[in-house]
């Protein structure tokens, strides 16, 4: 949900709750985006603004929930947890970038980052083609972009499986999820790996 309200925190807040995942994100100092996990067959019309705010706050830590400023939404939708990668990212003289080439779950926040890296690689290839009359950059575009895409897809699915509750996970899977979260919070090495992937791998 998008609303013209200040964010609950200056950092993104992720929550793994027994009722499902929640995320507090922001677009600016006065516009916020919030997520709550719902069943895949849920209808967005069933979620009034009031129901959404109540559910969000119930899944957040007490301090964060108290900081949530509510208000009317101006965009509300249900985002399916899905991944898609077109391989290759080129069909003849048509080059694919961004969501035309790949879709990742919102949990890892990689969609815009990947689109930007695609454009960077394609721009370099086009520049080489038109200035140097060499097709090598365009010929390498798909392989170079996909090497980065698949790492981001892996990271997004890792974040998704660690933070979302799925009905078929079972007790064993739930304990594995909890152990993964505990390791991430208490291990400097795991935290460093998360930070490296979250801010974006080097080009």
Coordinates of C-alpha atoms in Angstrom, one line a residue:
X1 CA 0.0 0.0 0.0
X2 CA 1.2 3.5 -0.8
X3 CA 0.1 6.4 1.4
X4 CA 1.0 10.1 1.7
X5 CA 2.3 9.7 5.3
X6 CA 5.8 10.0 6.7
X7 CA 7.7 6.7 7.1
X8 CA 7.7 4.8 10.4
X9 CA 11.5 4.7 10.5
X10 CA 14.4 6.2 8.5
X11 CA 15.5 2.6 7.8
X12 CA 13.4 -0.2 6.1
X13 CA 11.8 -2.4 8.8
X14 CA 11.3 -6.1 8.0
X15 CA 9.1 -8.3 10.2
X16 CA 8.8 -12.1 10.4
X17 CA 5.5 -12.6 12.3
X18 CA 3.4 -15.6 13.0
X19 CA 0.6 -14.0 10.9
X20 CA 3.0 -13.4 8.0
X21 CA 5.6 -11.0 6.7
X22 CA 5.5 -7.2 7.0
X23 CA 7.7 -4.5 5.5
X24 CA 7.9 -0.7 6.2
X25 CA 9.5 1.1 3.3
X26 CA 9.5 4.7 2.0
X27 CA 9.4 6.7 -1.2
X28 CA 10.2 10.1 0.4
X29 CA 9.9 11.9 3.7
X30 CA 6.2 12.2 3.2
X31 CA 5.3 9.1 1.2
X32 CA 5.5 5.5 2.5
X33 CA 5.0 2.0 1.1
X34 CA 3.9 -0.8 3.4
X35 CA 3.5 -4.5 2.8
X36 CA 1.7 -7.3 4.6
X37 CA 1.7 -10.9 3.5
X38 CA -1.7 -12.3 2.6
X39 CA -2.9 -15.6 1.1
X40 CA -2.3 -15.8 -2.7
X41 CA -6.1 -16.0 -3.4
X42 CA -6.9 -12.9 -1.3
X43 CA -8.8 -10.0 -3.0
X44 CA -7.5 -6.5 -2.6
X45 CA -11.1 -5.2 -2.2
X46 CA -11.3 -7.2 1.1
X47 CA -8.6 -4.9 2.5
X48 CA -9.9 -1.6 3.7
X49 CA -7.4 1.0 4.8
X50 CA -8.3 0.5 8.4
X51 CA -7.9 -3.3 8.2
X52 CA -4.5 -2.9 6.5
X53 CA -3.2 -0.5 9.1
X54 CA -4.4 -2.7 12.0
X55 CA -2.8 -5.8 10.5
X56 CA 0.4 -4.0 9.8
X57 CA 0.8 -2.7 13.3
X58 CA 0.0 -6.1 14.8
X59 CA 3.0 -7.6 13.0
X60 CA 5.5 -4.9 13.9
X61 CA 7.7 -4.4 17.0
X62 CA 5.8 -2.3 19.5
X63 CA 8.1 0.8 19.1
X64 CA 7.8 0.7 15.3
X65 CA 4.0 0.1 15.4
X66 CA 3.7 3.2 17.6
X67 CA 5.6 5.3 15.0
X68 CA 3.3 4.3 12.1
X69 CA 1.3 7.3 10.9
X70 CA -1.9 6.2 9.2
X71 CA -3.8 7.9 6.4
X72 CA -5.8 7.1 3.2
X73 CA -4.1 5.0 0.6
X74 CA -3.7 6.2 -3.0
X75 CA -2.5 2.8 -4.3
X76 CA -3.2 -0.7 -3.1
X77 CA -2.5 -4.0 -4.8
X78 CA -1.5 -7.6 -4.2
X79 CA 2.0 -8.4 -5.4
X80 CA 2.5 -12.1 -6.2
X81 CA 5.7 -13.7 -4.9
X82 CA 7.1 -14.8 -8.2
X83 CA 10.4 -14.8 -10.1
X84 CA 10.9 -14.8 -13.9
X85 CA 14.1 -14.5 -15.9
X86 CA 14.2 -14.3 -19.7
X87 CA 17.3 -16.0 -21.0
X88 CA 18.9 -14.7 -23.2
X89 CA 18.0 -11.1 -22.6
X90 CA 18.3 -10.4 -26.3
X91 CA 16.2 -11.5 -29.3
X92 CA 17.9 -10.5 -32.5
X93 CA 18.0 -6.7 -32.5
X94 CA 15.7 -6.5 -29.5
X95 CA 17.4 -6.1 -26.1
X96 CA 15.4 -6.6 -22.8
X97 CA 16.0 -4.6 -19.7
X98 CA 14.3 -4.3 -16.3
X99 CA 10.9 -6.0 -15.7
X100 CA 10.7 -7.0 -19.4
X101 CA 13.7 -9.3 -18.7
X102 CA 13.2 -10.4 -15.1
X103 CA 10.8 -10.2 -12.1
X104 CA 11.9 -10.7 -8.5
X105 CA 9.8 -10.7 -5.3
X106 CA 9.7 -7.3 -3.5
X107 CA 11.3 -8.7 -0.4
X108 CA 14.9 -8.2 -1.7
X109 CA 14.3 -4.8 -3.1
X110 CA 16.2 -5.6 -6.3
X111 CA 13.9 -4.7 -9.1
X112 CA 15.0 -1.1 -9.7
X113 CA 18.7 -2.0 -9.0
X114 CA 18.6 -4.6 -11.6
X115 CA 17.0 -2.4 -14.2
X116 CA 19.7 0.3 -13.6
X117 CA 22.5 -2.3 -14.0
X118 CA 20.8 -3.6 -17.3
X119 CA 20.7 -0.1 -18.6
X120 CA 24.4 0.5 -17.7
X121 CA 25.5 -2.6 -19.5
X122 CA 23.3 -1.9 -22.6
X123 CA 24.4 1.7 -22.7
X124 CA 28.1 0.6 -22.8
X125 CA 27.3 -1.8 -25.6
X126 CA 25.4 0.7 -27.6
X127 CA 28.1 3.3 -27.1
X128 CA 30.8 0.9 -28.3
X129 CA 28.6 -0.1 -31.3
X130 CA 28.0 3.5 -32.5
X131 CA 31.3 5.1 -31.6
X132 CA 33.8 2.3 -32.2
X133 CA 31.8 0.3 -34.7
X134 CA 32.2 -2.8 -32.6
X135 CA 29.4 -5.2 -31.8
X136 CA 31.3 -7.0 -29.0
X137 CA 29.6 -5.1 -26.2
X138 CA 26.1 -5.8 -27.5
X139 CA 27.0 -9.4 -28.1
X140 CA 28.2 -9.7 -24.5
X141 CA 25.2 -7.8 -23.0
X142 CA 22.9 -10.7 -22.2
X143 CA 25.6 -12.9 -20.6
X144 CA 27.0 -10.0 -18.6
X145 CA 23.6 -8.8 -17.4
X146 CA 22.4 -12.3 -16.5
X147 CA 25.4 -13.0 -14.4
X148 CA 24.2 -10.2 -12.1
X149 CA 20.5 -11.0 -12.5
X150 CA 20.8 -14.5 -11.2
X151 CA 22.7 -13.4 -8.1
X152 CA 20.0 -10.9 -7.4
X153 CA 17.3 -13.5 -8.0
X154 CA 19.0 -15.9 -5.5
X155 CA 19.2 -13.1 -2.9
X156 CA 15.6 -12.1 -3.3
X157 CA 14.4 -15.7 -2.9
X158 CA 16.7 -16.2 0.1
X159 CA 15.1 -13.1 1.7
X160 CA 11.6 -14.2 0.8
X161 CA 12.0 -17.7 2.2
X162 CA 13.6 -16.3 5.4
X163 CA 11.0 -13.7 6.1
X164 CA 7.7 -15.0 4.8
X165 CA 5.5 -17.7 6.4
X166 CA 4.3 -20.3 4.0
X167 CA 1.4 -22.8 4.9
X168 CA 3.4 -25.9 3.7
X169 CA 6.6 -25.0 5.6
X170 CA 5.9 -27.2 8.6
X171 CA 7.5 -27.2 12.0
X172 CA 10.9 -28.3 10.7
X173 CA 11.0 -25.6 8.1
X174 CA 9.9 -23.0 10.6
X175 CA 12.7 -23.9 12.9
X176 CA 15.2 -23.7 10.0
X177 CA 13.8 -20.2 9.2
X178 CA 14.2 -19.1 12.8
X179 CA 17.8 -20.5 13.0
X180 CA 18.6 -18.6 9.7
X181 CA 17.3 -15.3 11.2
X182 CA 19.2 -15.9 14.5
X183 CA 22.4 -16.6 12.6
X184 CA 22.0 -13.5 10.5
X185 CA 21.4 -11.2 13.5
X186 CA 24.3 -12.6 15.5
X187 CA 27.0 -13.4 12.9
X188 CA 29.2 -10.6 11.7
X189 CA 30.0 -12.6 8.6
X190 CA 26.4 -13.2 7.7
X191 CA 25.5 -9.6 8.3
X192 CA 28.3 -8.5 6.0
X193 CA 27.1 -10.9 3.3
X194 CA 23.6 -9.5 3.6
X195 CA 24.8 -5.9 3.4
X196 CA 26.9 -6.7 0.3
X197 CA 24.0 -8.2 -1.5
X198 CA 21.4 -5.7 -0.3
X199 CA 23.3 -2.5 -1.4
X200 CA 24.2 -4.2 -4.7
X201 CA 27.1 -6.4 -5.9
X202 CA 30.0 -4.7 -7.7
X203 CA 29.8 -4.3 -11.5

